[in-house]
Tab-separated table of C-alpha atoms in Angstrom:
chain	number	residue	atom	x	y	z
A	120	MET	CA	-13.974	-6.240	17.669
A	121	GLU	CA	-13.154	-3.034	15.806
A	122	PRO	CA	-10.563	-3.680	13.375
A	123	VAL	CA	-7.184	-2.159	14.043
A	124	LYS	CA	-5.994	0.519	11.333
A	125	LEU	CA	-2.473	1.392	10.628
A	126	PHE	CA	-2.466	5.125	9.552
A	127	GLN	CA	0.213	5.869	7.047
A	128	TYR	CA	0.863	9.453	6.116
A	129	ASN	CA	2.793	9.459	2.840
A	130	THR	CA	5.142	6.625	1.776
A	131	LEU	CA	8.624	6.041	2.908
A	132	GLY	CA	9.396	6.061	-0.796
A	133	ALA	CA	8.395	9.556	-1.232
A	134	LEU	CA	10.435	10.613	1.816
A	135	MET	CA	13.554	8.743	0.195
A	136	ALA	CA	12.835	10.579	-3.093
A	137	GLY	CA	13.701	13.857	-1.255
A	138	LEU	CA	10.123	15.036	-0.167
A	139	TYR	CA	11.204	16.166	3.186
A	140	GLY	CA	8.863	19.141	3.788
A	141	GLY	CA	6.278	18.527	6.510
A	142	SER	CA	2.471	18.712	5.516
A	143	PHE	CA	0.571	17.028	8.363
A	144	THR	CA	0.159	18.043	11.918
A	145	ILE	CA	1.228	16.118	14.946
A	146	GLY	CA	-2.202	17.139	16.528
A	147	GLU	CA	-3.952	15.249	13.347
A	148	LEU	CA	-1.635	12.402	13.468
A	149	LEU	CA	-2.456	11.705	17.207
A	150	GLU	CA	-5.965	11.094	16.323
A	151	HIS	CA	-5.148	8.313	14.380
A	152	GLY	CA	-2.902	6.301	16.904
A	153	ASP	CA	-0.856	6.140	20.032
A	154	LEU	CA	2.213	4.340	19.086
A	155	GLY	CA	4.207	5.136	15.851
A	156	ILE	CA	7.362	6.190	14.109
A	157	GLY	CA	8.079	8.934	11.632
A	158	THR	CA	10.192	12.015	11.052
A	159	LEU	CA	9.521	15.878	11.388
A	160	ASP	CA	9.687	18.724	8.939
A	161	SER	CA	12.983	18.623	6.886
A	162	ILE	CA	13.738	15.271	8.398
A	163	ASP	CA	14.841	16.720	11.517
A	164	GLY	CA	15.439	13.627	13.494
A	165	GLU	CA	13.302	10.852	14.531
A	166	LEU	CA	9.592	10.812	15.666
A	167	ILE	CA	8.691	8.429	18.419
A	168	VAL	CA	4.935	8.160	19.340
A	169	LEU	CA	4.390	6.443	22.617
A	170	ASP	CA	1.490	6.177	24.910
A	171	GLY	CA	-0.196	9.158	22.685
A	172	LYS	CA	2.422	11.427	22.802
A	173	ALA	CA	4.901	12.409	20.117
A	174	TYR	CA	8.859	13.085	20.630
A	175	GLN	CA	11.524	14.159	18.672
A	176	ALA	CA	15.149	12.643	18.870
A	177	LYS	CA	17.607	14.804	17.513
A	178	GLY	CA	21.340	14.102	17.329
A	179	ALA	CA	23.150	17.418	19.210
A	180	GLY	CA	26.919	16.972	19.501
A	181	ASP	CA	27.898	14.351	22.150
A	182	VAL	CA	24.317	13.483	23.500
A	183	PRO	CA	20.994	13.153	21.686
A	184	GLU	CA	18.199	15.690	22.387
A	185	VAL	CA	14.772	14.238	22.985
A	186	VAL	CA	11.822	16.588	23.250
A	187	GLU	CA	8.041	16.455	23.116
A	188	VAL	CA	6.695	17.622	20.052
A	189	ALA	CA	4.098	20.580	19.784
A	190	ALA	CA	0.607	19.609	18.100
A	191	ASP	CA	1.283	21.856	15.462
A	192	ALA	CA	4.623	20.622	14.352
A	193	LYS	CA	4.335	18.996	10.846
A	194	VAL	CA	5.552	15.944	9.456
A	195	PRO	CA	6.582	14.553	5.836
A	196	TYR	CA	6.027	10.798	6.828
A	197	ALA	CA	4.694	9.013	9.932
A	198	ALA	CA	2.909	5.928	10.871
A	199	VAL	CA	0.860	5.494	13.863
A	200	VAL	CA	-1.740	2.877	15.174
A	201	PRO	CA	-3.991	2.489	18.120
A	202	HIS	CA	-1.883	-0.147	19.497
A	203	GLN	CA	-3.657	-3.197	20.837
A	204	ALA	CA	-1.377	-6.003	21.988
A	205	GLU	CA	-2.418	-9.904	20.502
A	206	VAL	CA	0.747	-11.422	22.082
A	207	ILE	CA	2.625	-10.075	25.324
A	208	PHE	CA	5.403	-12.112	26.609
A	209	ARG	CA	8.168	-11.516	29.065
A	210	GLN	CA	11.736	-11.612	27.949
A	211	ARG	CA	13.559	-12.965	30.920
A	212	PHE	CA	17.085	-13.506	29.567
A	213	GLU	CA	19.821	-11.518	27.583
A	214	MET	CA	19.379	-11.446	23.793
A	215	THR	CA	20.533	-9.619	20.972
A	216	ASP	CA	18.091	-7.666	18.537
A	217	LYS	CA	18.372	-10.494	16.054
A	218	GLU	CA	17.386	-13.149	18.444
A	219	LEU	CA	14.582	-11.205	20.123
A	220	GLU	CA	13.379	-10.349	16.593
A	221	GLU	CA	13.236	-14.074	15.817
A	222	ARG	CA	11.292	-14.747	19.014
A	223	ILE	CA	8.898	-12.296	18.138
A	224	GLU	CA	8.353	-13.603	14.468
A	225	SER	CA	7.560	-17.046	16.113
A	226	TYR	CA	4.332	-15.551	17.799
A	227	TYR	CA	3.249	-14.225	14.367
A	228	ASP	CA	0.522	-15.821	12.433
A	229	GLY	CA	2.414	-15.750	8.976
A	230	GLU	CA	4.102	-12.677	7.464
A	231	ASN	CA	1.401	-11.434	5.379
A	232	LEU	CA	-0.034	-8.855	7.975
A	233	PHE	CA	1.745	-5.519	9.214
A	234	ARG	CA	2.020	-5.623	13.114
A	235	SER	CA	2.895	-2.877	15.836
A	236	ILE	CA	5.546	-3.703	18.129
A	237	LYS	CA	6.165	-2.099	21.867
A	238	ILE	CA	9.092	-3.379	23.846
A	239	HIS	CA	9.559	-1.988	27.285
A	240	GLY	CA	12.745	-3.391	29.048
A	241	ASP	CA	16.186	-2.894	30.417
A	242	PHE	CA	18.477	-2.808	27.828
A	243	ALA	CA	22.339	-3.834	28.176
A	244	ASN	CA	22.879	-1.519	25.122
A	245	MET	CA	20.989	0.267	22.752
A	246	HIS	CA	22.545	1.727	19.778
A	247	VAL	CA	20.426	4.567	17.871
A	248	ARG	CA	20.934	7.170	14.973
A	249	MET	CA	18.906	10.108	14.045
A	250	ILE	CA	18.586	11.647	10.664
A	251	PRO	CA	19.862	15.114	10.490
A	252	LYS	CA	17.857	17.977	9.175
A	253	SER	CA	18.120	18.499	5.602
A	254	THR	CA	17.149	20.076	2.505
A	255	SER	CA	15.539	18.510	-0.686
A	256	GLU	CA	18.832	19.010	-2.653
A	257	THR	CA	20.275	16.076	-0.642
A	258	LYS	CA	19.356	12.690	-1.380
A	259	PHE	CA	17.887	10.733	1.498
A	260	ALA	CA	20.381	7.915	0.858
A	261	ASP	CA	23.458	10.556	0.963
A	262	VAL	CA	22.127	11.953	4.096
A	263	ALA	CA	21.768	8.528	5.623
A	264	THR	CA	25.479	7.697	4.990
A	265	HIS	CA	26.323	10.477	7.835
A	266	GLN	CA	23.957	10.231	10.461
A	267	PRO	CA	24.957	10.995	14.142
A	268	GLU	CA	24.964	7.529	15.907
A	269	TYR	CA	24.717	7.011	19.685
A	270	LEU	CA	25.424	4.094	21.964
A	271	ARG	CA	24.135	3.793	25.387
A	272	GLU	CA	24.555	1.131	28.056
A	273	ASN	CA	22.450	-0.004	30.591
A	274	ILE	CA	19.124	1.753	29.924
A	275	THR	CA	15.454	1.243	30.468
A	276	GLY	CA	13.309	2.490	27.895
A	277	THR	CA	10.548	1.639	25.209
A	278	ILE	CA	11.034	0.465	21.708
A	279	VAL	CA	7.966	1.304	19.289
A	280	GLY	CA	7.522	0.710	15.781
A	281	PHE	CA	5.945	-1.816	13.013
A	282	TRP	CA	6.775	-4.890	11.027
A	283	THR	CA	5.729	-4.512	7.402
A	284	PRO	CA	5.054	-7.553	5.014
A	285	GLU	CA	7.535	-7.519	2.085
A	286	ILE	CA	5.130	-6.755	-0.621
A	287	PHE	CA	4.791	-3.186	0.618
A	288	HIS	CA	8.413	-2.553	0.653
A	289	GLY	CA	8.677	0.822	-0.874
A	290	VAL	CA	5.518	2.055	0.517
A	291	SER	CA	7.278	1.228	3.864
A	292	VAL	CA	10.143	-0.741	4.876
A	293	ALA	CA	10.091	-4.340	4.746
A	294	GLY	CA	10.466	-6.265	8.231
A	295	TYR	CA	11.045	-4.025	11.172
A	296	HIS	CA	11.312	-0.256	11.686
A	297	LEU	CA	11.794	0.704	15.094
A	298	HIS	CA	12.485	3.668	17.249
A	299	PHE	CA	13.561	4.096	20.917
A	300	ILE	CA	12.815	6.357	23.762
A	301	SER	CA	14.105	5.977	27.431
A	302	ASP	CA	12.149	6.275	30.457
A	303	ASP	CA	13.749	9.375	31.372
A	304	HIS	CA	13.537	10.863	27.742
A	305	SER	CA	17.286	11.574	27.816
A	306	PHE	CA	17.874	9.177	24.954
A	307	GLY	CA	16.268	7.872	21.872
A	308	GLY	CA	16.559	7.493	18.092
A	309	HIS	CA	16.137	5.119	15.220
A	310	VAL	CA	17.193	1.518	16.623
A	311	MET	CA	20.267	0.258	14.760
A	312	ASP	CA	20.987	-2.610	17.234
A	313	PHE	CA	20.524	-3.706	21.119
A	314	VAL	CA	20.888	-6.222	23.497
A	315	ILE	CA	17.939	-6.670	25.819
A	316	LYS	CA	18.594	-7.682	29.490
A	317	GLU	CA	14.882	-8.198	30.210
A	318	GLY	CA	11.493	-6.850	29.290
A	319	ILE	CA	7.827	-6.944	28.246
A	320	VAL	CA	7.191	-7.581	24.357
A	321	GLU	CA	3.849	-6.773	22.837
A	322	VAL	CA	3.063	-7.730	19.308
A	323	GLY	CA	0.017	-5.789	18.126
A	324	ALA	CA	-2.317	-7.271	15.278
A	325	ILE	CA	-3.075	-4.626	12.446
A	326	ASP	CA	-6.149	-5.228	10.155
A	327	GLN	CA	-6.173	-2.705	7.829
A	328	LEU	CA	-3.943	-0.065	6.057
A	329	ASP	CA	-5.207	3.575	6.072
A	330	GLN	CA	-2.639	5.111	3.535
A	331	ARG	CA	-2.728	8.961	2.968
A	332	PHE	CA	-1.056	11.075	0.566
A	333	PRO	CA	-0.012	14.768	0.650
A	334	VAL	CA	-2.783	15.338	-1.984
A	335	GLN	CA	-2.466	19.250	-1.839
A	336	ASP	CA	1.351	19.076	-1.945
A	337	ARG	CA	2.736	20.265	-5.518
A	338	GLN	CA	6.086	19.026	-4.732
A	339	TYR	CA	4.750	15.406	-3.961
A	340	LEU	CA	2.158	15.418	-6.791
A	341	PHE	CA	4.712	16.145	-9.659
A	342	ALA	CA	7.678	14.380	-7.983
A	343	LYS	CA	9.716	11.757	-10.277
A	344	PHE	CA	10.470	8.768	-8.682
A	345	ASN	CA	13.025	6.043	-9.656
A	346	VAL	CA	11.063	3.068	-7.689
A	347	ASN	CA	13.804	0.506	-7.965
A	348	GLU	CA	16.387	3.027	-6.926
A	349	VAL	CA	13.794	4.160	-3.774
A	350	ARG	CA	13.408	0.526	-2.735
A	351	GLN	CA	17.175	-0.282	-2.834
A	352	ASP	CA	17.640	3.117	-0.986
A	353	ILE	CA	15.283	2.042	1.829
A	354	THR	CA	16.754	-1.415	1.912
A	355	LYS	CA	20.436	0.393	2.492
A	356	ALA	CA	19.282	3.284	4.704
A	357	GLU	CA	16.640	1.855	7.046
B	34	MET	CA	-14.923	17.763	0.197
B	35	GLU	CA	-15.051	14.581	1.356
B	36	PRO	CA	-11.756	12.668	0.602
B	37	VAL	CA	-12.412	9.954	-1.938
B	38	LYS	CA	-10.988	6.440	-0.731
B	39	LEU	CA	-10.043	3.729	-3.035
B	40	PHE	CA	-11.068	0.457	-1.234
B	41	GLN	CA	-8.880	-2.741	-1.943
B	42	TYR	CA	-9.574	-5.914	-0.675
B	43	ASN	CA	-6.400	-7.985	-0.516
B	44	THR	CA	-3.712	-7.366	-2.612
B	45	LEU	CA	-2.768	-8.530	-6.530
B	46	GLY	CA	0.287	-9.778	-5.296
B	47	ALA	CA	-1.405	-12.367	-3.043
B	48	LEU	CA	-3.938	-13.396	-6.045
B	49	MET	CA	-0.633	-13.855	-8.263
B	50	ALA	CA	0.607	-16.212	-5.471
B	51	GLY	CA	-2.199	-18.487	-5.863
B	52	LEU	CA	-4.542	-17.290	-3.225
B	53	TYR	CA	-7.966	-17.749	-5.363
B	54	GLY	CA	-10.333	-18.452	-2.886
B	55	GLY	CA	-13.082	-15.874	-2.261
B	56	SER	CA	-13.432	-14.539	1.217
B	57	PHE	CA	-15.277	-11.157	1.056
B	58	THR	CA	-19.004	-10.839	-0.364
B	59	ILE	CA	-19.886	-8.680	-3.454
B	60	GLY	CA	-22.509	-7.016	-1.130
B	61	GLU	CA	-19.963	-5.669	1.280
B	62	LEU	CA	-17.636	-4.620	-1.479
B	63	LEU	CA	-20.413	-2.442	-3.139
B	64	GLU	CA	-20.716	-0.693	0.214
B	65	HIS	CA	-17.336	0.855	-0.541
B	66	GLY	CA	-17.695	2.062	-3.998
B	67	ASP	CA	-19.667	2.213	-7.342
B	68	LEU	CA	-16.889	1.542	-9.937
B	69	GLY	CA	-14.109	-1.072	-10.121
B	70	ILE	CA	-12.567	-4.361	-10.778
B	71	GLY	CA	-11.577	-7.586	-9.523
B	72	THR	CA	-12.075	-11.300	-9.854
B	73	LEU	CA	-14.491	-13.997	-8.468
B	74	ASP	CA	-13.968	-16.794	-6.184
B	75	SER	CA	-11.595	-19.342	-7.945
B	76	ILE	CA	-10.272	-16.622	-10.343
B	77	ASP	CA	-13.730	-17.335	-12.289
B	78	GLY	CA	-13.631	-14.674	-14.768
B	79	GLU	CA	-13.331	-10.670	-14.543
B	80	LEU	CA	-15.331	-8.598	-12.321
B	81	ILE	CA	-16.812	-5.241	-13.223
B	82	VAL	CA	-18.129	-2.746	-11.200
B	83	LEU	CA	-20.233	-0.149	-12.867
B	84	ASP	CA	-22.733	2.312	-11.503
B	85	GLY	CA	-22.812	0.441	-8.339
B	86	LYS	CA	-23.698	-3.177	-9.854
B	87	ALA	CA	-21.234	-5.976	-10.169
B	88	TYR	CA	-20.855	-8.035	-13.147
B	89	GLN	CA	-19.017	-11.188	-14.133
B	90	ALA	CA	-17.342	-11.818	-17.536
B	91	LYS	CA	-16.356	-15.405	-17.996
B	92	GLY	CA	-14.896	-16.829	-21.359
B	93	ALA	CA	-17.461	-19.582	-22.540
B	94	GLY	CA	-16.299	-20.936	-25.802
B	95	ASP	CA	-17.103	-18.942	-29.037
B	96	VAL	CA	-18.654	-15.809	-27.024
B	97	PRO	CA	-18.114	-14.656	-23.469
B	98	GLU	CA	-20.489	-14.640	-20.789
B	99	VAL	CA	-21.727	-11.510	-19.003
B	100	VAL	CA	-23.724	-11.949	-15.917
B	101	GLU	CA	-24.722	-9.793	-12.913
B	102	VAL	CA	-23.125	-10.999	-9.653
B	103	ALA	CA	-25.339	-12.159	-6.415
B	104	ALA	CA	-24.477	-10.005	-3.482
B	105	ASP	CA	-23.294	-13.235	-1.587
B	106	ALA	CA	-20.837	-14.104	-4.317
B	107	LYS	CA	-17.354	-13.916	-2.916
B	108	VAL	CA	-14.019	-12.144	-4.217
B	109	PRO	CA	-10.517	-13.092	-3.498
B	110	TYR	CA	-9.319	-9.520	-4.770
B	111	ALA	CA	-11.220	-6.682	-5.895
B	112	ALA	CA	-10.858	-2.612	-5.873
B	113	VAL	CA	-13.632	-0.261	-5.924
B	114	VAL	CA	-13.976	3.401	-5.604
B	115	PRO	CA	-17.006	5.894	-5.032
B	116	HIS	CA	-15.814	7.263	-8.435
B	117	GLN	CA	-15.865	11.103	-8.527
B	118	ALA	CA	-14.766	12.659	-11.821
B	119	GLU	CA	-12.305	15.432	-11.628
B	120	VAL	CA	-11.628	15.822	-15.444
B	121	ILE	CA	-14.039	14.818	-17.965
B	122	PHE	CA	-13.400	15.174	-21.757
B	123	ARG	CA	-14.951	14.333	-24.948
B	124	GLN	CA	-12.918	12.063	-27.314
B	125	ARG	CA	-14.060	13.245	-30.641
B	126	PHE	CA	-11.827	11.240	-32.965
B	127	GLU	CA	-10.155	7.788	-33.252
B	128	MET	CA	-7.341	6.710	-30.858
B	129	THR	CA	-5.595	3.459	-29.956
B	130	ASP	CA	-5.465	2.616	-26.387
B	131	LYS	CA	-1.951	3.763	-25.910
B	132	GLU	CA	-2.928	7.220	-27.647
B	133	LEU	CA	-5.934	7.778	-25.084
B	134	GLU	CA	-3.834	6.713	-22.308
B	135	GLU	CA	-1.366	9.417	-23.080
B	136	ARG	CA	-3.857	11.946	-23.426
B	137	ILE	CA	-5.547	10.761	-19.956
B	138	GLU	CA	-2.202	11.236	-18.448
B	139	SER	CA	-1.793	14.708	-19.745
B	140	TYR	CA	-4.597	15.878	-17.322
B	141	TYR	CA	-3.129	13.902	-14.440
B	142	ASP	CA	-1.565	16.263	-11.689
B	143	GLY	CA	1.703	13.975	-11.606
B	144	GLU	CA	1.829	10.303	-11.245
B	145	ASN	CA	1.887	9.743	-7.547
B	146	LEU	CA	-1.794	9.442	-6.681
B	147	PHE	CA	-4.270	6.510	-7.640
B	148	ARG	CA	-7.034	7.554	-9.936
B	149	SER	CA	-10.174	5.923	-11.188
B	150	ILE	CA	-10.855	5.826	-14.943
B	151	LYS	CA	-14.344	5.743	-16.566
B	152	ILE	CA	-14.720	5.617	-20.218
B	153	HIS	CA	-17.956	5.404	-22.198
B	154	GLY	CA	-17.736	5.307	-26.146
B	155	ASP	CA	-18.044	3.699	-29.255
B	156	PHE	CA	-15.141	1.470	-29.975
B	157	ALA	CA	-13.856	0.295	-33.412
B	158	ASN	CA	-12.715	-2.918	-31.829
B	159	MET	CA	-12.102	-4.099	-28.222
B	160	HIS	CA	-10.110	-6.844	-27.296
B	161	VAL	CA	-10.546	-8.428	-24.017
B	162	ARG	CA	-9.505	-11.552	-22.081
B	163	MET	CA	-10.901	-13.585	-18.989
B	164	ILE	CA	-9.110	-15.279	-16.355
B	165	PRO	CA	-10.461	-19.003	-16.490
B	166	LYS	CA	-11.641	-20.533	-13.136
B	167	SER	CA	-8.748	-22.388	-11.661
B	168	THR	CA	-7.496	-23.864	-8.327
B	169	SER	CA	-4.244	-23.109	-6.259
B	170	GLU	CA	-2.162	-25.795	-7.580
B	171	THR	CA	-2.128	-23.766	-10.841
B	172	LYS	CA	0.262	-20.462	-10.652
B	173	PHE	CA	-1.565	-17.373	-11.734
B	174	ALA	CA	1.248	-16.673	-14.334
B	175	ASP	CA	0.600	-19.826	-15.845
B	176	VAL	CA	-3.036	-19.780	-15.900
B	177	ALA	CA	-2.561	-16.226	-17.619
B	178	THR	CA	-0.595	-17.697	-20.371
B	179	HIS	CA	-3.881	-19.582	-21.625
B	180	GLN	CA	-6.724	-17.151	-21.118
B	181	PRO	CA	-9.528	-17.001	-23.633
B	182	GLU	CA	-9.458	-13.599	-25.649
B	183	TYR	CA	-12.152	-12.023	-27.656
B	184	LEU	CA	-12.221	-9.257	-30.024
B	185	ARG	CA	-15.348	-7.388	-31.024
B	186	GLU	CA	-15.815	-4.662	-33.618
B	187	ASN	CA	-18.086	-1.589	-33.483
B	188	ILE	CA	-19.066	-1.825	-29.846
B	189	THR	CA	-20.402	0.456	-27.376
B	190	GLY	CA	-19.662	0.339	-23.661
B	191	THR	CA	-17.760	1.203	-20.705
B	192	ILE	CA	-14.201	1.024	-19.472
B	193	VAL	CA	-13.736	0.909	-15.751
B	194	GLY	CA	-10.538	0.751	-13.685
B	195	PHE	CA	-7.603	2.534	-12.019
B	196	TRP	CA	-4.321	3.899	-12.433
B	197	THR	CA	-1.825	3.005	-10.103
B	198	PRO	CA	1.536	4.958	-8.983
B	199	GLU	CA	4.467	2.743	-9.520
B	200	ILE	CA	5.413	2.594	-5.705
B	201	PHE	CA	2.355	0.298	-5.229
B	202	HIS	CA	3.458	-2.329	-7.945
B	203	GLY	CA	2.854	-5.459	-6.249
B	204	VAL	CA	0.296	-4.289	-3.969
B	205	SER	CA	-1.786	-3.588	-7.111
B	206	VAL	CA	-0.482	-3.388	-10.907
B	207	ALA	CA	1.492	-0.033	-11.701
B	208	GLY	CA	-0.275	2.036	-14.378
B	209	TYR	CA	-3.577	0.956	-15.850
B	210	HIS	CA	-5.634	-1.863	-14.754
B	211	LEU	CA	-9.006	-1.757	-16.858
B	212	HIS	CA	-12.075	-3.753	-17.457
B	213	PHE	CA	-14.872	-3.451	-20.036
B	214	ILE	CA	-18.583	-4.218	-20.225
B	215	SER	CA	-20.752	-3.402	-23.246
B	216	ASP	CA	-23.879	-1.326	-22.827
B	217	ASP	CA	-25.996	-4.428	-23.944
B	218	HIS	CA	-24.121	-6.420	-21.292
B	219	SER	CA	-23.171	-9.236	-24.115
B	220	PHE	CA	-19.438	-8.760	-24.025
B	221	GLY	CA	-16.533	-7.791	-21.366
B	222	GLY	CA	-13.541	-8.577	-19.714
B	223	HIS	CA	-9.997	-7.498	-18.797
B	224	VAL	CA	-8.978	-5.054	-21.515
B	225	MET	CA	-5.782	-5.913	-23.618
B	226	ASP	CA	-6.170	-3.138	-26.210
B	227	PHE	CA	-8.883	-1.104	-28.305
B	228	VAL	CA	-9.743	1.835	-30.855
B	229	ILE	CA	-11.903	4.198	-29.525
B	230	LYS	CA	-14.094	5.927	-32.053
B	231	GLU	CA	-15.460	8.784	-29.849
B	232	GLY	CA	-16.398	8.966	-26.030
B	233	ILE	CA	-16.566	10.749	-22.718
B	234	VAL	CA	-13.434	10.214	-20.581
B	235	GLU	CA	-13.760	10.533	-16.801
B	236	VAL	CA	-10.765	10.731	-14.629
B	237	GLY	CA	-11.477	10.324	-10.902
B	238	ALA	CA	-9.257	11.807	-8.138
B	239	ILE	CA	-8.403	9.385	-5.228
B	240	ASP	CA	-7.263	10.510	-2.118
B	241	GLN	CA	-6.641	7.722	0.331
B	242	LEU	CA	-6.266	4.057	0.092
B	243	ASP	CA	-8.304	1.968	2.190
B	244	GLN	CA	-6.180	-1.352	2.148
B	245	ARG	CA	-7.934	-4.377	3.572
B	246	PHE	CA	-6.671	-7.972	4.230
B	247	PRO	CA	-8.287	-11.484	4.630
B	248	VAL	CA	-7.164	-11.499	8.326
B	249	GLN	CA	-8.908	-14.525	9.075
B	250	ASP	CA	-7.816	-16.503	6.096
B	251	ARG	CA	-5.435	-18.977	7.202
B	252	GLN	CA	-4.371	-19.580	3.527
B	253	TYR	CA	-3.569	-15.885	3.149
B	254	LEU	CA	-1.904	-15.568	6.580
B	255	PHE	CA	0.644	-18.156	6.271
B	256	ALA	CA	1.366	-18.123	2.484
B	257	LYS	CA	4.813	-17.744	1.318
B	258	PHE	CA	5.511	-15.074	-1.234
B	259	ASN	CA	8.456	-14.483	-3.557
B	260	VAL	CA	7.913	-10.939	-3.815
B	261	ASN	CA	10.243	-10.196	-6.749
B	262	GLU	CA	8.628	-12.852	-8.662
B	263	VAL	CA	5.208	-12.048	-7.862
B	264	ARG	CA	6.018	-8.301	-9.016
B	265	GLN	CA	7.481	-9.762	-12.403
B	266	ASP	CA	4.345	-12.015	-12.735
B	267	ILE	CA	1.998	-8.953	-12.482
B	268	THR	CA	4.121	-7.059	-14.993
B	269	LYS	CA	3.679	-10.220	-17.381
B	270	ALA	CA	0.104	-11.084	-16.706
B	271	GLU	CA	-1.440	-7.557	-15.952
C-alpha cells in the first residue's frame, strides 16, 4: 500500500507571525492532494479543498461568499492530502461537534499520527468564520479577534480537515483544524462549532508529513518568530 | 536544482518519551541521505552518518568504542540528508564551539530553514558523550543525567549534524544537534563542546522535511506524551 503523505506548505506558525503573502499556486497544491485546508494570498478568507477542487470562503456582509479558486491563485499556507478513508462510520443521531470529535477519536489508533477528516452530513446548525484579508502590519492574533462569523441552520455539506498530534503544535494546530463547504456552495468557512443531525464520517490515515517551506521568499527567510507567542496565538486563534 | 530533503524517522519527542525500540533499518535510512545523526536500538549509543556510512559510538569504560553499523541494524530515531554544501568556508584560527556556531549563523539566510552542517578539522579538544543502552522503563531525561563523557585533545575528525528552526523544537531539537567521529574512527559521540584549531566548514541548504513515523509500531501509536515536559527534556538533554 502506498504511504499517504500529508503535504503542508509553510507552517501555521509562520502565518501567525504575519507572513500572509501567497507564494505557492493552487495548481501545484492540488497535485499533492484532493482534500485540505488553508488560506489565500493576504489571508483573504478560508481555503477548502474538496474532491480535488479548491474553494475560497470569504466574509461579505450579511452572507458569506464561496467561489472556486483559479489554479494560478497563490496561498501563503495550506495542507492537503490524497484522502484515503481508513474508518468510515454513519452518524445516525444528533451530536454536537465536541461529542462527534470524541466519537471520532475513539476510532483512532492512538494520538501520535496525523489524520484526515471528511464529514458529509445534514447539520442542524453550522457556525463558521472567515479570516478577513489583511496586510502584514496587523498581527494574526489581532486580525483573528474581529473575524466575520456566520451561523446557518439546516444545511447540508462537507467538513474537511486534519487532526494533528500535539508535538506538531506550532508547525500546525494541535487537534482539529476543520473547514466547511455546503453542497450548494453558498456557505462555508473555518468551522467554529456545529450540531450534526446525521452523516457519514471518514477518518483517513496519514503515514508521512511532506513539509515544504517558502525557500525563496525573503520575507519568510528573515522573519523573526517568538515561538512561544506563536504557539499561544495558534491556540487562541484556531 | 533538485530540492534537498531532510529525512527524519520518528521525532526526538517520541524518543524522549521512552520509545527506544528500533523500527527502521540503517540500510533504508542510508537510501535517504549520506550525512546525519540518530541513535541505535535501545538508545545504544550515538549514530553518526558520514559520507554514506553509518557508525555507532558507544561508551565503553575508559575509551569510547566506534564501530561501523550493519545495514540490518535498526534505529528508533534518526535524521539524514543528501548533504549539499551551500556555503563552504575555511576556519583558519582557533575558536570555541560557541564562537564557531555564531560564525556559521552569520552565513545563514535567516533562521527559518533547516540546515545540514559538516565540519572537518583539527580540534584542540573535543568533548563528547554517548547515551547508554537503556530500556523504556528509564526516562530519557534520567538516562541523560548519567551519560559517559569523553574528552580528547588534538584530534582530527568530522562533525556532522543539523540546525533546526525553533518552531520544530519537540519534533527535533531547536538549534544545533551535532555528532563527531575522528578520522581514525577511534573516537566519537554526541558533541558537547569543542575548540577547533582549523578546518573546513560546510553549511548545507535544506528545502523540505520528509517526516516519517513508526506507523506500525503499537508502542509508538498508543504512547502518551506530555508535550511540554518532552520539549523541556529535549532542551535539558540535547
